[in-house]
Short mmCIF file of C-alpha atoms in Angstrom, two decimals:
data_model
loop_
_atom_site.label_atom_id
_atom_site.label_comp_id
_atom_site.label_asym_id
_atom_site.label_seq_id
_atom_site.Cartn_x
_atom_site.Cartn_y
_atom_site.Cartn_z
CA MET Y 1 6.23 59.56 44.29
CA ALA Y 2 8.78 56.89 43.49
CA GLY Y 3 6.60 54.12 44.89
CA ALA Y 4 3.30 55.55 43.66
CA GLU Y 5 1.04 53.68 41.30
CA THR Y 6 1.66 54.16 37.58
CA LEU Y 7 -1.38 55.88 36.05
CA ILE Y 8 -0.16 56.55 32.52
CA GLU Y 9 1.95 54.07 30.67
CA ALA Y 10 2.97 54.63 27.04
CA ASP Y 11 4.90 51.83 25.45
CA ASN Y 12 6.56 52.52 22.11
CA LEU Y 13 3.64 54.58 20.79
CA VAL Y 14 3.64 55.04 17.04
CA ARG Y 15 1.09 57.08 15.11
CA ARG Y 16 1.22 57.45 11.37
CA PHE Y 17 -1.11 59.65 9.34
CA PRO Y 18 -1.51 59.23 5.59
CA ARG Y 19 1.10 61.89 4.87
CA CYS Y 20 3.37 61.84 7.92
CA GLU Y 21 4.51 60.02 11.01
CA ALA Y 22 3.45 62.02 14.07
CA LEU Y 23 4.91 59.68 16.70
CA GLY Y 24 7.82 57.39 16.07
CA GLY Y 25 7.93 55.17 19.16
CA VAL Y 26 7.39 57.11 22.36
CA SER Y 27 7.56 55.45 25.80
CA PHE Y 28 7.04 56.98 29.23
CA GLN Y 29 5.33 56.40 32.55
CA ILE Y 30 3.57 58.86 34.85
CA ARG Y 31 2.77 58.09 38.46
CA ARG Y 32 -0.07 59.20 40.70
CA GLY Y 33 0.60 62.63 42.17
CA GLU Y 34 2.86 63.78 39.33
CA ILE Y 35 2.35 66.89 37.23
CA VAL Y 36 4.14 66.36 33.94
CA ALA Y 37 4.65 68.86 31.14
CA LEU Y 38 4.67 67.71 27.55
CA LEU Y 39 6.97 70.04 25.64
CA GLY Y 40 8.18 70.31 22.09
CA PRO Y 41 7.99 72.44 18.97
CA ASN Y 42 4.85 72.58 16.86
CA GLY Y 43 4.33 69.27 15.09
CA SER Y 44 6.47 67.32 17.55
CA GLY Y 45 3.58 65.01 18.54
CA LYS Y 46 2.30 66.56 21.78
CA THR Y 47 -1.35 66.74 20.77
CA THR Y 48 -1.20 63.34 19.08
CA THR Y 49 0.13 61.82 22.32
CA LEU Y 50 -2.66 63.44 24.35
CA ARG Y 51 -5.31 62.39 21.85
CA ILE Y 52 -4.13 58.78 21.95
CA LEU Y 53 -4.25 58.79 25.75
CA ALA Y 54 -7.73 60.37 25.63
CA THR Y 55 -8.89 57.52 23.31
CA ALA Y 56 -9.64 60.02 20.54
CA LEU Y 57 -7.04 58.41 18.30
CA ALA Y 58 -5.84 54.81 18.03
CA PRO Y 59 -2.08 54.24 17.95
CA THR Y 60 -0.72 52.69 14.77
CA ASP Y 61 1.63 50.61 16.88
CA GLY Y 62 2.60 50.26 20.52
CA ARG Y 63 0.18 50.52 23.39
CA ALA Y 64 -0.89 52.89 26.11
CA ARG Y 65 -2.59 52.19 29.42
CA ILE Y 66 -4.41 54.48 31.81
CA ALA Y 67 -4.74 53.11 35.35
CA GLY Y 68 -3.98 49.69 33.89
CA TYR Y 69 -6.65 49.87 31.14
CA ASP Y 70 -5.65 49.70 27.49
CA VAL Y 71 -6.71 52.87 25.64
CA THR Y 72 -7.55 50.94 22.48
CA PHE Y 73 -9.35 47.89 23.80
CA GLN Y 74 -10.79 49.18 27.08
CA SER Y 75 -11.56 52.72 26.02
CA LEU Y 76 -14.76 53.06 28.07
CA ALA Y 77 -12.95 52.11 31.28
CA VAL Y 78 -10.22 54.60 30.36
CA ARG Y 79 -12.75 57.37 29.71
CA ARG Y 80 -14.22 56.90 33.18
CA ARG Y 81 -10.83 57.72 34.67
CA ILE Y 82 -9.69 60.63 32.56
CA ALA Y 83 -10.57 64.22 31.84
CA TYR Y 84 -9.42 65.67 28.52
CA LEU Y 85 -9.30 69.33 27.56
CA PRO Y 86 -8.31 69.96 23.93
CA GLU Y 87 -6.39 73.09 22.99
CA ASN Y 88 -9.28 75.09 21.52
CA VAL Y 89 -11.56 74.29 24.52
CA PRO Y 90 -14.56 73.06 22.55
CA LEU Y 91 -17.82 73.88 24.36
CA TYR Y 92 -21.46 74.29 23.36
CA PRO Y 93 -21.93 78.06 22.94
CA GLU Y 94 -25.72 77.99 23.26
CA MET Y 95 -25.66 76.40 26.73
CA ARG Y 96 -25.39 78.26 30.01
CA VAL Y 97 -22.34 77.46 32.15
CA GLU Y 98 -24.31 75.71 34.89
CA GLU Y 99 -26.30 73.70 32.35
CA TYR Y 100 -23.16 72.64 30.55
CA LEU Y 101 -21.43 71.48 33.71
CA ALA Y 102 -24.56 69.63 34.88
CA PHE Y 103 -24.81 67.99 31.45
CA ARG Y 104 -21.18 66.88 31.58
CA GLY Y 105 -21.65 65.59 35.12
CA ARG Y 106 -24.66 63.53 34.06
CA LEU Y 107 -22.71 62.07 31.15
CA ARG Y 108 -20.26 60.78 33.73
CA GLY Y 109 -23.00 59.20 35.78
CA LEU Y 110 -23.28 61.87 38.50
CA ARG Y 111 -26.83 62.38 39.76
CA GLY Y 112 -28.77 64.13 42.52
CA ALA Y 113 -26.94 65.30 45.64
CA ARG Y 114 -23.60 63.97 44.40
CA LEU Y 115 -23.93 65.98 41.19
CA ALA Y 116 -24.87 69.13 43.12
CA GLU Y 117 -21.91 68.69 45.45
CA ARG Y 118 -19.45 68.11 42.61
CA LEU Y 119 -20.88 71.08 40.69
CA ARG Y 120 -20.38 73.35 43.70
CA ASP Y 121 -16.78 72.21 44.08
CA ALA Y 122 -15.93 72.53 40.38
CA VAL Y 123 -17.56 75.97 40.14
CA GLU Y 124 -15.64 77.14 43.17
CA ARG Y 125 -12.32 75.79 41.97
CA GLY Y 126 -12.88 77.21 38.50
CA GLY Y 127 -13.94 80.61 39.86
CA LEU Y 128 -17.12 80.51 37.82
CA GLY Y 129 -19.61 81.78 40.40
CA ASP Y 130 -20.17 85.07 38.53
CA VAL Y 131 -20.92 83.56 35.14
CA LEU Y 132 -23.00 80.51 36.00
CA ARG Y 133 -26.08 81.75 34.15
CA ARG Y 134 -24.21 83.24 31.19
CA ALA Y 135 -24.31 81.55 27.79
CA ILE Y 136 -20.92 80.00 27.07
CA GLY Y 137 -20.80 81.73 23.69
CA THR Y 138 -20.66 85.11 25.42
CA LEU Y 139 -17.66 84.27 27.64
CA SER Y 140 -14.09 85.43 27.17
CA ARG Y 141 -11.31 82.98 26.29
CA GLY Y 142 -10.15 82.91 29.91
CA TYR Y 143 -13.59 82.03 31.25
CA ARG Y 144 -14.08 79.40 28.57
CA GLN Y 145 -10.80 77.85 29.67
CA ARG Y 146 -12.04 77.86 33.25
CA VAL Y 147 -15.30 76.19 32.23
CA GLY Y 148 -13.27 73.50 30.46
CA LEU Y 149 -11.10 73.01 33.55
CA ALA Y 150 -14.12 72.90 35.87
CA ASP Y 151 -15.59 70.23 33.58
CA CYS Y 152 -12.34 68.25 33.94
CA LEU Y 153 -12.60 68.35 37.74
CA LEU Y 154 -16.28 67.35 37.99
CA HIS Y 155 -15.87 63.60 38.31
CA GLU Y 156 -12.54 63.69 40.19
CA PRO Y 157 -10.64 61.78 37.52
CA ASP Y 158 -7.39 59.93 38.13
CA VAL Y 159 -5.78 61.48 35.07
CA LEU Y 160 -6.06 64.98 33.61
CA LEU Y 161 -4.92 65.43 30.02
CA LEU Y 162 -4.72 69.11 29.17
CA ASP Y 163 -3.65 70.42 25.78
CA GLU Y 164 -2.21 73.93 26.14
CA PRO Y 165 -4.25 74.87 29.24
CA LEU Y 166 -2.30 78.12 29.61
CA ALA Y 167 -2.69 79.35 26.03
CA GLY Y 168 -4.43 82.68 25.60
CA LEU Y 169 -4.68 83.44 29.31
CA ASP Y 170 -3.64 86.70 30.95
CA PRO Y 171 -1.03 86.54 33.78
CA ALA Y 172 -3.66 86.50 36.54
CA GLN Y 173 -5.50 83.66 34.82
CA VAL Y 174 -2.23 81.75 34.38
CA ASP Y 175 -1.63 82.11 38.13
CA ALA Y 176 -5.15 80.84 38.82
CA VAL Y 177 -4.75 77.80 36.56
CA ARG Y 178 -1.34 77.06 38.06
CA ALA Y 179 -2.77 77.21 41.58
CA LEU Y 180 -5.66 75.02 40.51
CA LEU Y 181 -3.39 72.34 39.05
CA GLN Y 182 -1.02 72.45 42.01
CA GLY Y 183 -3.96 72.13 44.36
CA LEU Y 184 -5.16 68.88 42.85
CA GLY Y 185 -3.23 66.93 45.43
CA PRO Y 186 -1.50 63.57 45.37
CA ASP Y 187 -4.50 61.51 44.25
CA ARG Y 188 -4.27 62.16 40.55
CA CYS Y 189 -1.78 62.96 37.83
CA VAL Y 190 -1.73 65.72 35.25
CA LEU Y 191 -0.16 65.60 31.80
CA PHE Y 192 -0.31 68.98 30.08
CA SER Y 193 1.26 70.35 26.94
CA THR Y 194 2.56 73.88 26.72
CA HIS Y 195 4.91 76.19 24.87
CA VAL Y 196 5.46 78.38 27.94
CA LEU Y 197 8.74 76.98 29.26
CA ALA Y 198 8.83 79.17 32.36
CA GLU Y 199 5.41 77.97 33.43
CA ALA Y 200 6.30 74.36 32.73
CA GLU Y 201 9.43 74.75 34.85
CA ARG Y 202 7.45 76.24 37.73
CA LEU Y 203 4.56 73.83 37.58
CA CYS Y 204 5.76 70.38 36.65
CA HIS Y 205 7.63 67.67 38.48
CA ARG Y 206 8.92 66.28 35.23
CA ALA Y 207 9.09 67.41 31.62
CA LEU Y 208 8.72 65.13 28.61
CA ILE Y 209 10.38 66.80 25.65
CA LEU Y 210 9.26 65.60 22.25
CA ASN Y 211 11.13 66.31 19.08
CA ALA Y 212 9.92 65.20 15.64
CA GLY Y 213 7.74 62.49 17.14
CA ARG Y 214 10.41 61.07 19.42
CA LEU Y 215 11.06 61.50 23.12
CA ALA Y 216 14.19 63.61 23.40
CA ALA Y 217 14.27 63.81 27.21
CA ALA Y 218 12.20 62.96 30.27
CA ASP Y 219 13.33 64.38 33.57
CA ALA Y 220 12.81 67.14 36.12
CA PRO Y 221 13.44 70.57 34.55
CA ALA Y 222 16.19 71.31 37.10
CA ARG Y 223 18.01 68.08 36.28
CA LEU Y 224 17.71 68.70 32.54
CA ALA Y 225 19.26 72.11 33.01
CA GLN Y 226 21.95 70.73 35.31
CA ALA Y 227 22.95 68.02 32.85
CA GLY Y 228 23.95 70.58 30.26
CA GLU Y 229 25.07 73.16 32.81
CA THR Y 230 22.61 75.60 31.28
CA THR Y 231 19.14 76.96 31.97
CA PHE Y 232 16.07 74.84 31.33
CA ALA Y 233 15.16 76.96 28.30
CA GLU Y 234 18.61 76.40 26.79
CA ALA Y 235 18.41 72.68 27.52
CA TYR Y 236 15.04 72.62 25.76
CA ARG Y 237 16.45 74.39 22.71
CA ARG Y 238 19.40 72.01 22.58
CA LEU Y 239 17.12 68.99 22.78
CA THR Y 240 14.65 70.22 20.21
CA THR Y 241 17.09 71.14 17.47
CA PRO Y 242 15.29 69.88 14.37
CA LEU Y 243 16.54 66.42 13.51
CA PRO Y 244 17.72 65.68 9.98
CA LEU Y 245 14.83 63.27 9.67
CA VAL Y 246 12.69 62.69 6.58
CA ARG Y 247 9.30 62.44 8.28
CA ASN Y 248 7.28 62.18 5.14
CA PRO Y 249 8.84 59.75 2.72
CA GLY Y 250 6.19 60.57 0.08
CA GLN Y 251 7.00 64.28 0.12
CA ARG Y 252 9.49 65.64 -2.36
CA ARG Y 253 12.77 66.97 -1.01
CA GLY Y 254 12.52 70.67 -0.28
CA ALA Y 255 8.74 70.70 -0.64
CA MET N 1 -28.12 53.80 28.94
CA ASN N 2 -27.16 56.29 31.65
CA ALA N 3 -25.77 58.79 29.19
CA PHE N 4 -28.58 58.47 26.65
CA PHE N 5 -31.09 60.81 28.30
CA PRO N 6 -28.71 63.70 29.04
CA LEU N 7 -27.49 63.49 25.43
CA TRP N 8 -31.01 63.29 24.02
CA ARG N 9 -32.24 66.18 26.15
CA ARG N 10 -29.34 68.45 25.21
CA GLU N 11 -29.75 67.62 21.55
CA LEU N 12 -33.50 68.26 21.54
CA ALA N 13 -33.13 71.49 23.51
CA THR N 14 -30.64 72.75 20.91
CA TYR N 15 -33.45 72.89 18.33
CA PHE N 16 -35.24 75.43 20.52
CA ARG N 17 -32.12 77.39 21.51
CA THR N 18 -30.68 77.87 18.08
CA SER N 19 -32.32 79.15 14.93
CA ILE N 20 -32.24 75.80 13.14
CA GLY N 21 -35.35 74.39 14.83
CA TYR N 22 -37.33 77.50 13.95
CA VAL N 23 -36.04 77.56 10.37
CA ALA N 24 -36.98 73.90 9.90
CA GLY N 25 -40.38 74.50 11.51
CA THR N 26 -41.10 77.56 9.39
CA CYS N 27 -40.07 75.86 6.14
CA PHE N 28 -42.08 72.77 6.96
CA LEU N 29 -45.22 74.60 8.04
CA ALA N 30 -45.02 76.95 5.05
CA ILE N 31 -44.87 74.03 2.63
CA ALA N 32 -47.46 71.95 4.51
CA GLY N 33 -49.67 75.04 4.79
CA PHE N 34 -49.42 75.50 1.03
CA GLY N 35 -50.65 71.90 0.66
CA LEU N 36 -53.57 72.67 2.94
CA TRP N 37 -54.40 75.84 0.99
CA ARG N 38 -54.36 73.84 -2.27
CA GLN N 39 -56.73 71.32 -0.73
CA ALA N 40 -59.04 74.08 0.49
CA ALA N 41 -59.00 75.68 -2.97
CA HIS N 42 -59.75 72.32 -4.55
CA LEU N 43 -62.70 71.76 -2.23
CA ALA N 44 -64.04 75.25 -2.86
CA ARG N 45 -63.72 74.89 -6.64
CA SER N 46 -65.11 71.45 -7.24
CA ALA N 47 -67.22 71.08 -4.12
CA ALA N 48 -66.13 67.45 -4.37
CA GLU N 49 -65.47 65.88 -1.05
CA GLY N 50 -62.51 63.85 -2.27
CA ASP N 51 -60.37 61.86 0.08
CA LEU N 52 -58.78 64.30 2.45
CA VAL N 53 -56.07 61.91 3.64
CA GLN N 54 -55.01 60.95 0.13
CA ASN N 55 -55.05 64.58 -0.94
CA LEU N 56 -52.77 65.66 1.91
CA PHE N 57 -50.38 62.68 2.18
CA GLY N 58 -48.20 61.47 -0.67
CA THR N 59 -48.69 64.56 -2.82
CA PRO N 60 -45.68 66.40 -4.35
CA VAL N 61 -46.12 69.10 -1.69
CA TYR N 62 -46.01 66.43 1.03
CA TRP N 63 -42.75 65.02 -0.33
CA LEU N 64 -41.27 68.49 -0.69
CA ALA N 65 -42.05 69.22 2.99
CA LEU N 66 -40.42 65.95 4.00
CA LEU N 67 -37.36 66.44 1.79
CA VAL N 68 -36.76 69.99 3.00
CA ALA N 69 -37.46 69.54 6.73
CA THR N 70 -35.42 66.40 7.43
CA PRO N 71 -32.02 67.66 6.19
CA LEU N 72 -32.58 70.91 8.10
CA LEU N 73 -33.13 68.91 11.27
CA THR N 74 -30.20 66.55 10.77
CA MET N 75 -27.48 68.68 9.15
CA ARG N 76 -26.20 70.00 12.48
CA LEU N 77 -26.13 66.71 14.41
CA PHE N 78 -22.54 65.66 13.80
CA ALA N 79 -21.22 68.24 11.32
CA GLU N 80 -21.34 71.04 13.89
CA GLU N 81 -19.78 68.88 16.62
CA GLN N 82 -16.95 67.96 14.28
CA ARG N 83 -16.39 71.56 13.19
CA ALA N 84 -16.38 72.91 16.75
CA GLY N 85 -14.35 70.00 18.15
CA THR N 86 -16.98 69.13 20.77
CA LEU N 87 -17.24 65.59 19.37
CA GLU N 88 -13.76 64.90 20.75
CA THR N 89 -14.65 66.00 24.28
CA LEU N 90 -18.01 64.27 24.04
CA LEU N 91 -16.37 60.98 23.16
CA ALA N 92 -13.70 61.44 25.83
CA ALA N 93 -16.55 61.08 28.35
CA PRO N 94 -17.70 57.56 29.26
CA VAL N 95 -20.34 57.34 26.53
CA THR N 96 -20.47 54.76 23.77
CA GLU N 97 -20.70 55.62 20.11
CA THR N 98 -24.02 53.75 20.00
CA GLN N 99 -25.45 55.96 22.77
CA VAL N 100 -24.34 59.10 20.95
CA VAL N 101 -25.83 58.02 17.60
CA LEU N 102 -29.10 56.80 19.14
CA ALA N 103 -29.52 59.92 21.29
CA LYS N 104 -28.92 62.24 18.35
CA PHE N 105 -31.27 60.23 16.15
CA ALA N 106 -33.97 60.14 18.85
CA ALA N 107 -33.72 63.92 19.32
CA ALA N 108 -33.89 64.72 15.60
CA TYR N 109 -36.75 62.25 15.20
CA ALA N 110 -38.65 63.77 18.12
CA ALA N 111 -38.21 67.20 16.50
CA PHE N 112 -39.46 65.72 13.20
CA LEU N 113 -42.57 64.32 14.89
CA LEU N 114 -43.16 67.65 16.63
CA LEU N 115 -43.23 69.32 13.20
CA TRP N 116 -46.17 67.12 12.22
CA LEU N 117 -48.22 67.90 15.33
CA PRO N 118 -49.94 71.00 13.88
CA THR N 119 -51.10 69.01 10.84
CA LEU N 120 -53.46 67.09 13.14
CA ALA N 121 -55.58 70.22 13.15
CA TYR N 122 -55.91 70.42 9.35
CA ALA N 123 -59.27 68.62 9.12
CA ALA N 124 -60.67 70.85 11.87
CA ILE N 125 -59.35 73.95 10.06
CA LEU N 126 -61.01 72.88 6.80
CA ARG N 127 -64.28 72.26 8.61
CA GLN N 128 -64.00 75.66 10.25
CA CYS N 129 -63.62 77.15 6.79
CA GLY N 130 -66.93 75.61 5.81
CA ALA N 131 -65.72 72.59 3.86
CA ASN N 132 -68.28 69.86 3.66
CA LEU N 133 -66.09 66.97 4.78
CA PRO N 134 -67.30 63.47 5.52
CA PRO N 135 -66.74 62.13 9.05
CA VAL N 136 -63.11 61.34 9.68
CA ASP N 137 -62.16 57.74 8.99
CA TRP N 138 -59.46 57.26 11.59
CA GLY N 139 -57.99 54.11 10.03
CA PRO N 140 -56.41 55.79 6.99
CA VAL N 141 -55.45 58.81 9.10
CA ALA N 142 -53.55 56.61 11.57
CA ALA N 143 -51.98 54.62 8.71
CA ALA N 144 -50.91 57.81 6.93
CA TYR N 145 -49.26 59.16 10.08
CA LEU N 146 -47.64 55.75 10.69
CA GLY N 147 -46.28 55.83 7.14
CA THR N 148 -45.00 59.37 7.64
CA ALA N 149 -43.34 58.32 10.90
CA LEU N 150 -41.66 55.34 9.22
CA ILE N 151 -40.49 57.23 6.14
CA GLY N 152 -39.43 60.14 8.36
CA ALA N 153 -37.34 57.85 10.55
CA PHE N 154 -35.56 56.54 7.45
CA PHE N 155 -34.91 60.04 6.09
CA VAL N 156 -33.72 61.30 9.50
CA ALA N 157 -31.32 58.34 9.77
CA LEU N 158 -29.99 59.07 6.26
CA GLY N 159 -29.56 62.74 7.17
CA LEU N 160 -27.70 61.80 10.36
CA LEU N 161 -25.38 59.62 8.30
CA GLY N 162 -24.78 62.53 5.92
CA SER N 163 -23.99 64.81 8.85
CA LEU N 164 -21.38 62.36 10.10
CA LEU N 165 -19.48 62.43 6.82
CA THR N 166 -18.62 66.12 6.82
CA ARG N 167 -17.90 69.04 9.13
CA HIS N 168 -19.86 71.50 7.00
CA GLN N 169 -23.55 71.83 7.80
CA ALA N 170 -24.46 72.93 4.27
CA VAL N 171 -22.76 69.86 2.79
CA ALA N 172 -24.48 67.68 5.40
CA ALA N 173 -27.86 69.17 4.43
CA MET N 174 -27.20 68.51 0.75
CA ALA N 175 -26.06 64.95 1.50
CA GLY N 176 -29.21 64.33 3.55
CA PHE N 177 -31.40 65.84 0.84
CA ALA N 178 -29.67 63.81 -1.88
CA ALA N 179 -29.87 60.54 0.10
CA ALA N 180 -33.55 61.01 0.88
CA GLY N 181 -34.16 62.11 -2.72
CA LEU N 182 -32.44 58.98 -4.01
CA ALA N 183 -34.50 56.81 -1.66
CA LEU N 184 -37.59 58.52 -3.03
CA ALA N 185 -36.38 58.19 -6.63
CA GLY N 186 -36.01 54.41 -6.19
CA GLY N 187 -39.67 54.07 -7.12
CA ARG N 188 -39.04 55.88 -10.41
CA LEU N 189 -36.59 53.25 -11.68
CA PRO N 190 -39.06 51.64 -14.12
CA PHE N 191 -39.12 54.93 -16.01
CA TYR N 192 -35.45 54.43 -16.84
CA ALA N 193 -35.06 50.65 -16.92
CA HIS N 194 -37.90 48.60 -18.23
CA THR N 195 -36.91 45.11 -17.10
CA ALA N 196 -38.98 42.97 -14.76
CA PRO N 197 -36.46 42.85 -11.88
CA PHE N 198 -36.26 46.65 -11.86
CA ARG N 199 -40.03 46.90 -11.84
CA GLU N 200 -40.30 44.50 -8.93
CA PHE N 201 -37.52 46.22 -7.02
CA ALA N 202 -39.05 49.63 -7.64
CA ALA N 203 -42.45 48.43 -6.50
CA ALA N 204 -40.91 47.09 -3.29
CA VAL N 205 -38.95 50.26 -2.43
CA SER N 206 -41.22 52.96 -3.88
CA ALA N 207 -41.93 55.46 -1.12
CA THR N 208 -44.65 57.08 -3.20
CA ARG N 209 -46.39 53.74 -3.64
CA HIS N 210 -45.97 52.93 0.07
CA MET N 211 -47.45 56.27 1.02
CA ALA N 212 -50.39 55.81 -1.35
CA ASP N 213 -51.10 52.50 0.41
CA PHE N 214 -50.76 54.03 3.88
CA ALA N 215 -53.05 56.94 2.94
CA ALA N 216 -55.64 54.40 1.76
CA GLY N 217 -55.47 52.71 5.15
CA ILE N 218 -53.33 49.76 3.99
CA VAL N 219 -50.38 48.92 6.25
CA ASP N 220 -48.14 46.57 4.26
CA THR N 221 -45.71 44.73 6.52
CA ARG N 222 -43.09 44.72 3.74
CA ALA N 223 -43.06 48.51 3.74
CA VAL N 224 -42.78 48.61 7.53
CA VAL N 225 -39.83 46.19 7.42
CA TRP N 226 -38.19 48.19 4.61
CA TYR N 227 -38.22 51.46 6.57
CA VAL N 228 -37.41 49.97 9.97
CA GLY N 229 -34.60 47.93 8.40
CA GLY N 230 -33.31 50.89 6.39
CA THR N 231 -33.30 53.10 9.48
CA ALA N 232 -31.50 50.45 11.53
CA LEU N 233 -28.93 49.93 8.78
CA ALA N 234 -28.21 53.65 8.45
CA LEU N 235 -27.81 53.99 12.24
CA PHE N 236 -25.58 50.92 12.38
CA ALA N 237 -23.39 52.42 9.63
CA ALA N 238 -23.26 55.69 11.59
CA VAL N 239 -22.05 53.90 14.73
CA ARG N 240 -19.34 52.08 12.78
CA ILE N 241 -18.19 55.28 11.05
CA LEU N 242 -18.04 57.03 14.42
CA GLU N 243 -16.02 54.19 15.91
CA ALA N 244 -13.65 54.24 12.95
CA ARG N 245 -12.86 57.94 13.39
CA ARG N 246 -10.08 56.96 15.82
CA LEU N 247 -8.25 55.16 13.04
CA ARG N 248 -8.19 58.15 10.67
#
């Protein structure tokens, strides 16, 4: 993948909220064909990074590009090339699964035979054949996750941005999601956040470890472990030791 | 406008799939039905023919139906999407903020117009009940429905704007009700401020006065411009607020 095209490019991303700084200058690149895990403790900036890349949030400073398009100034072109699945898998509970997927396909410009073909493929990959006519509101967490993932695969995007895609799944479902992501092939890239280190180690080519809004490490899990002559989990813990950083200058000490 | 129709269709279908469309319909028809009953009672008591259009449009019951039904139709539009998080996935798809706002407005407005459909039968119902009504003068009827459509579009746009400002449907409903109520109260200004500019302003923006004109068959271009402009302004503000959400 060394010579592959760069699909995600973050250049010194900064994001400040009224009461805190979520990202303090994060830079990385992800190439086509890569599966990259975004790791870090709660509040380290994982979701903020994904939301910026998904055009849901504008960076305060720095810039990000998806397939060469700026996420701030060319957001529509970016949105044609991405799929974004937030952590809580927001779906419309009153819609049936097949209706929801068809609706999402139409939003992305799919019509007629092409839509039917893409629906078949996404339903098959998501393992949703049994629940196609069920209302989404009646589905279990695992099935809802699958519906969200099937939605992400509908338009064959270049970039998949997945926030905690393994959260709340049972072991069999985790296996299924892992197989699904690994089966995406070399044509796209996946950036996913997770707290499950073992899964990240098994699934990703590289791990980006965020700590307090800054990139603490970016390398293959095996190399990160090797560098400290430890396991990947220990390397992660070493890298994410809370920094003595005042992230909220307006907040009183000890508050 | 590729994404407009799927968005509009989903939004309109939601009124029939969830309870909110039925609640709005029931409330509206109950209030409008009360207005019809009052009119029937009036006809039975006085045997006076009266002006049916003016007695059904622009009355306090008419305004109550409008003020109750529009917030019920609009409160869910954005508030629910924000609460559930679906707005984020919706706007991660290749749709523009303008398409989303217009599709949601068009769906709520279509639902609003659907609510008024049964009222077309009111004259026939009164006749059936034995009321001695003069032949229908279609001019004032068409003008009254045009006025209702214009004022309704403005109220729906205000309700949509209210729904965008909060993630709580109840708050959105109250905001829509208050905004429409304020727009309606504009015509009452001379009761509180007795200066000439206020009187002129109130006369220009008074929904009650506009509706009285419409019900008499008078279509004043100034009123049409006021409601079309007000609707466009509210929708424009909604698009800008939606675009600005990324900066929050």
